Every structure is written in C-alpha cells, then in structure tokens.
Amino acid sequence: MTKMPTPGAPPSPGHDGRPGRPVGLRDVARMAGVSTATVSRVLNTPERVSATLRERVAAASARLGWVPDGTARALATRRTGAVGAVFPTLSHGDFARAAEALQGELRSRGYTLLLACSHYDLAQEHLLVRQFVERGVDAVVLVGNAHDPQTIGLLDRLSVPYVKTFNYDPEWRHHCVGPDNRRAMHGLTRYLLRLGHRRFGVIAQSAHNNDRAAARLQGVRDALSEMGLSVRPQHLVEGRWTIAEGRALFRKIIEKKPWPTAVICGNAYLAVGAVLEATARGIALPGEMSIVGYDDVEIMQELPVPITTLRIRSDEVGRLAADYVVATLAGKQPSTELECEVEIMERSSSGPVPRASRRESVPRRAKGADAGRR
Amino acid sequence: MTKMPTPGAPPSPGHDGRPGRPVGLRDVARMAGVSTATVSRVLNTPERVSATLRERVAAASARLGWVPDGTARALATRRTGAVGAVFPTLSHGDFARAAEALQGELRSRGYTLLLACSHYDLAQEHLLVRQFVERGVDAVVLVGNAHDPQTIGLLDRLSVPYVKTFNYDPEWRHHCVGPDNRRAMHGLTRYLLRLGHRRFGVIAQSAHNNDRAAARLQGVRDALSEMGLSVRPQHLVEGRWTIAEGRALFRKIIEKKPWPTAVICGNAYLAVGAVLEATARGIALPGEMSIVGYDDVEIMQELPVPITTLRIRSDEVGRLAADYVVATLAGKQPSTELECEVEIMERSSSGPVPRASRRESVPRRAKGADAGRR
DNA sequence: TGATTATGTGAAACCGCTTACGTCGCCGTG
DNA sequence: CACGGCGACGTAAGCGGTTTCACATAATCA
C-alpha cells in the first residue's frame, strides 16, 4: 500500500456503509453476494431476476441506504429522464400554472422538469436551451412559435424532441400545442360584433418577441375586416401586461371622443386595469362600454364588475405539452388533440352596444351620427 | 461493413459530422490533432493551454458543432451543477416570483434549476427530493421549516446542502432564508394596536403542513397577548387561499355582531376577498373596519380601496436562497444576511379604530362597553 | 436418455468526459 | 555540457451504472 488516494482496485472490502466512499451499486452487489449486473436488473427489470436474489438485493440496498446515481445511469442509458422548459416568465399566472401542470404530469410519467425563464428574450432563450441540451434533457418545451432559428436548428440537429406551446397554429400542426390565439380572439371579437359593437378599442400586449400577442391582435383584425371594419389607430394601444399599464392605456384610449364602444384587452391584467379605470371614472359597464379580456384569472370574476374573458386552461396546455413530449420520447404518435379549447366566459363587463352610443364626440354633434351604422 | 448497429471499436475515422454517431470530445480531439485531455482543458482551464491549440480546438469544436455531454462530465466531476427546488405550488404569485428569481440567480452562477411542486404534501415532497438526489443535484431548496424527518435525514446523510426558505426562524439561524413570518405579523398586529384596535378578526391560511401560516398566526397571537388580548374563537377562521375563500370566510366573521374592528388576513388573496366582500356589503373601509393582508400583489393597490399589507420581496427570497446554496457549494460562508426585510405598505384599507365602534353588539348594548378598554 | 431450448447470472466492455501522472522539450545554472 | 526544473500535452484509469454475450443449470421434447 503506497500512498494511493483512491486509485487502483477498490480494496478494503468494507461491508458496511463507511463514511468515506459513498455507497454504490458495487457495494450493494458485494453485500448481496451477486454481480453488479444483477443489482442493476432488480432495479430496471425485476421480473428477470429470481425472487430470492431480488430480495437479497433489496435488503442490501436498503441496509446500505443506496441511492442510485442518476448521472451514471444517464451516461450509460443515453437518457436523463429530464425535460427542459423555457417560459418567458413565471410572474404571469398562466405560465406558472402551466409550468406546475407540466411538472406534475412529467413527474407522474417519471420525468423531471428543468425550468428557466427567458424574459421574452430570444437570445436568452437560446442560451437556456443550449444549457439544457448540454445537460442532456430528453426533450424541450418552448413557449410560442417565434424562436431563434439557431435554437430550432440545434434541437433538430441533435434530434431533441420539442414542443411549442401556448400558440397552436393550424398551419404547422406539429410541434405545437395550446390555444389558437388568433382564432380565440377572432371568436371573442365576433361575439362583440354580434352584440352590435362596431367601434373597437384594443389594449394589446406588446408583440415584441411575443407571437401570441401578435396572433391575438391578428384575430381581432381579421374578425373586424370580415365586416369591413378596422381599429382606429388612436384606439390601438399596447404595452406591458400589468394592471397599472392597463389603466394607463385605457386612459389613452378615452383621451378624446368618440370612444370605442368595446375595448378588447390582450391579457387578463390589462383587462383588470381597464375595468378598474373605467369604473373609477364612472363609466358604466356594460351600459356605456364593454370591456373584455383574454385569459381568465380569479380576480376577474370577483371584481364589482366581473369581466368577460376567454378562459384558457393553461394547466391543460402544460399537460398537453407533457403528453406530447412523453409520447414522442416513447416513439409513439403524440395525441392528436393538440389544440386546446377556449371558452368565452360571459360576465357583466360586456353587453349590447349602448343604444345611446351617439352622445359621443367632443362638441356634442348630431346624435346617432354613426351609431347603428352598417 | 456488416450490419453492426453501433458496437465494436469505433473504427471508421470519419472526420466530419456523420449522422450516425453524435460527435463527441474524441472527434473534436481527432480533428484538432490533439489529445482528449487537451480538448477537455480548453473547455475547463483554457489558460493552461497554448493559444495555438486552444484555437485549433475551438475551430474543430465549432466545425463539428460539438455539444459537450453534461452527464458524462457530471459523472467524472461528481457535480451536476443542478439545484433542485420544491415549492408547494406555483399558482401562488409569491412562489412563482421566488422560483423565477431563484432560477435567474442560479443561472447567472452557472447552475440549472430543477423544479417541482409538492402541493403542500410532505410525503410528496420527500419523493421529489429523493428524485432530485438521485438525479444528482448539488443542492436543494425547500420551502418552510416543516419537513419529513426522512427528507432532512437523506439530505444530511448524502451531505447535500439545502436551504429552507420563506420562513426565517432566528432559532435555527442556519439553513433558512426569508422573512420572519412570526415577527412580520407581530409587527403588523402592533401597527393595528397602535391605531387603537382591540377587537381582532383573523382570516388565516390553513396551517396544515404550512408552518409559514402557523408562524403568522402565532405572530398575531403574540402581539395580542402582550396586550392581554386574544382573538375570539368565532373571529378566527381559516381556509385555502383564494379570493372566493376570503369572501366566504369574511362573511363568517361578520355573521353576528360584535364585529372585530380589524381583520388580519394571512395571505394576499384572502385579503382581496375580504375587502371585496366588505365593500360589496357597504362596509366602509377603514371607516367601520380595517382589513390588512400579508404579502403584496399588484391588485391590492389597484382596487377601489387599496389594501394595507406587508410587502415581502419574494424575489429577494429566491435570490438569497441561490446565494446560500452557491456559497455553500463553493465552500464559502453563506452571506450573513439571511433574513429578508418586510415592510408595511400602509394603504386605505386600514385606519384608526372607529370611534363609533360601540354601535355593535346584536342587542345594542351599552355603548363603549369595551372600546378603549385597557 | 441425450439433444434442445428456456431462464437466470456473471464477466467485462462500454457511455463521454475529467484528471492524476508521465513524458518530452526547452531554458537556466553550476 | 549535463542536470534539475518547469510547462504544455498525451496516456490511460476511472466516475457508477447498463448491457451484451457467454455460460450454467433447469425445464422440455423426441
């Protein structure tokens, strides 16, 4: 025995948990009097091991308090059982819930979630994905359809499966699960059109690096243009998605008359802000104006004026995403159900276009100027 | 070329990225005409490699699009650079923000976050921690001080560093970062006492497997008992932490008079619910009653009656936790700043005890019965 | 009963990267 | 001019599991 630190064959056949070296599969094997292969088998394919040995190994394993080393297994298996997800942020309840559901579903299938936030920055996202890939994730979950081409390239080159979430796009069909933002907003707009509204305001989320926001806006535009309508520039405002921002943007919209009779918000918090600002100013909802949002959060139905909005089951998105990647990893065809239902939650903040939507315009012009127009 | 799938020695000294085998460090080494050790060194200790080789390796690496295999590195290094965190849920904005901050801070230090939710279930938490440990996380972040002894035992036995968050307890001093729930609530209660309130209601979060909630309640009790006061049983209610629950619990409190003059809510959403219910019933805040919460969320300051509450920088908690584990992993002494500041955000939902708090009691008894008492 | 086929185990070769050592070339001294 | 020292690299032994393949032994069949 020279001065070898740890090299050479592992002598010292200590048979109990010595504090020195952590216990490994080999220690278990030795204590159970079997080969390492057998120990490995009781772990992975117990049915191929005789009951006797199985128990001997289990006992030894328990006595030694052995915790299998995942990294070693991953190296040998070429699978980590980990899935990486990059969300823009978790401050948004929607993403938080989706993340939670994603994690839960993945876990129940034996996978672990690696989570990171890109803060709506595609370069950052790329770095994170790269980090995930280096860590050996089996699959990746992304939000939205807009990504750095390099990101997708990397994933493709290494053939790492991935899903894009929160913006189902029928054009691409594959690789994406979630609500169809455009179609959802299209439907909500049509709902307002059916109520007779013709003059619309839009409080949109900034579409910078946010294809979901862009798709929503497109949905509104499409629905309107089908009726030969469009949003007046001064009635289209955009910004971040806080309540305070919603208030400020709403103020901008009503800066001067004529006001829109319906204001569509691209996000729950923006809608909450708009409604709070409107009621604070004594604007009757839906008497004088209708305000609707996208996405449902609890506060929306608890406010003095409950807010009409689209309910997106964001936890469903998380589950679908988990489903998708797990199926793909198992070599199966992912469920065909990739699009996620949305539902209009009709509440008190919206209603028929005010009959008296004529008493507008700054210098009280002729009434009914463009009320029931078209 | 028989039909060998991948076995045998890797002959075929192909020098370009063949679709077959993924490129590995060896391929890079071969293309750069250096040993594997050198490639590894340019990656980990570039300063110990001559500029010439460094560049040759970099070039080869880039040309091959090599992505180092983290699992292999982890196995060799005995470090994964991953930190596991178990939160009760992410639906709670606080945890979501903390998770986000934790991830951001960890990432900037080169670590990756593994995330999971326990749903306030300690058994579940133990399983998750176990899973993390098997995955080889370098450290673990937990929420609260209450945990399955086995969980802590496992961590200790494998000497995996961990922090407990969101409930700084001066008794334990170590291993925990966050606000001191008890002390914070103690302070908030004293604030109300200073305003003259003597009859308190408490809408608490269920303390089941939630030591933070328990600590908060204790804070209220301590502050009151210091004044010889206590909460009447019928004024102490508890439940989950939704807005709707807040409303319902508030209703229970005001079921019969005398009402408390101040209601302390154990959570932001409960407070929002209480305030909405109170205003809906025409109860003047703070004219007739004061309502305060714990924890600040945006909606609280945007409601018609902005709510007084404690601001906890939950992102700070995340950062502190990251700090703690990273420092510990580096063998350094964690920052001494483990406790996280809280601040009373005084808003309109609280004020001096109503002078007329005498017009209470069901059968309109003698006024001032116990108003300024003591 | 001997040949054949399941079935259960063990020996040993990896998985892809890190790193302790050893080697080699070059420079500075005595 | 030979020798010790030093730095840059290469060699090869792991890290802790998995898995292929060979090999017994037991069960099955002619």
PDB file of C-alpha atoms (C1' of nucleotides) in Angstrom, chain A residues 5 34-38 41 49-50 53 75-76 78, chain C residues 7-17 20-21:
ATOM      1  CA  PRO A   5      -5.503   8.270  -2.744  1.00  0.00           C
ATOM      2  CA  VAL A  34     -24.336 -11.071  -6.546  1.00  0.00           C
ATOM      3  CA  SER A  35     -22.920  -9.383  -9.583  1.00  0.00           C
ATOM      4  CA  THR A  36     -23.399  -5.763 -10.446  1.00  0.00           C
ATOM      5  CA  ALA A  37     -25.465  -6.813 -13.403  1.00  0.00           C
ATOM      6  CA  THR A  38     -27.996  -8.431 -11.141  1.00  0.00           C
ATOM      7  CA  ARG A  41     -31.509  -5.731 -13.152  1.00  0.00           C
ATOM      8  CA  VAL A  49     -34.489 -11.805 -11.577  1.00  0.00           C
ATOM      9  CA  SER A  50     -35.413 -14.666  -9.273  1.00  0.00           C
ATOM     10  CA  LEU A  53     -31.953 -12.642  -5.353  1.00  0.00           C
ATOM     11  CA  LEU A  75     -24.472   8.250 -19.231  1.00  0.00           C
ATOM     12  CA  ALA A  76     -24.920   4.560 -19.787  1.00  0.00           C
ATOM     13  CA  ARG A  78     -28.161   7.906 -23.029  1.00  0.00           C
TER      14      ARG A  78
ATOM     15  C1'  DT C   7     -34.112 -18.940 -17.798  1.00  0.00           C
ATOM     16  C1'  DG C   8     -31.088 -16.740 -14.549  1.00  0.00           C
ATOM     17  C1'  DT C   9     -26.260 -14.882 -13.653  1.00  0.00           C
ATOM     18  C1'  DG C  10     -21.747 -13.108 -14.064  1.00  0.00           C
ATOM     19  C1'  DA C  11     -17.719 -11.044 -16.550  1.00  0.00           C
ATOM     20  C1'  DA C  12     -16.429  -7.266 -18.872  1.00  0.00           C
ATOM     21  C1'  DA C  13     -16.890  -3.772 -22.276  1.00  0.00           C
ATOM     22  C1'  DC C  14     -18.618   0.456 -22.648  1.00  0.00           C
ATOM     23  C1'  DC C  15     -21.170   5.624 -22.025  1.00  0.00           C
ATOM     24  C1'  DG C  16     -18.190  10.554 -22.881  1.00  0.00           C
ATOM     25  C1'  DC C  17     -15.554  13.384 -20.124  1.00  0.00           C
ATOM     26  C1'  DA C  20      -3.604  12.198 -11.911  1.00  0.00           C
ATOM     27  C1'  DC C  21       0.679  11.071 -13.769  1.00  0.00           C
TER      28       DC C  21
END
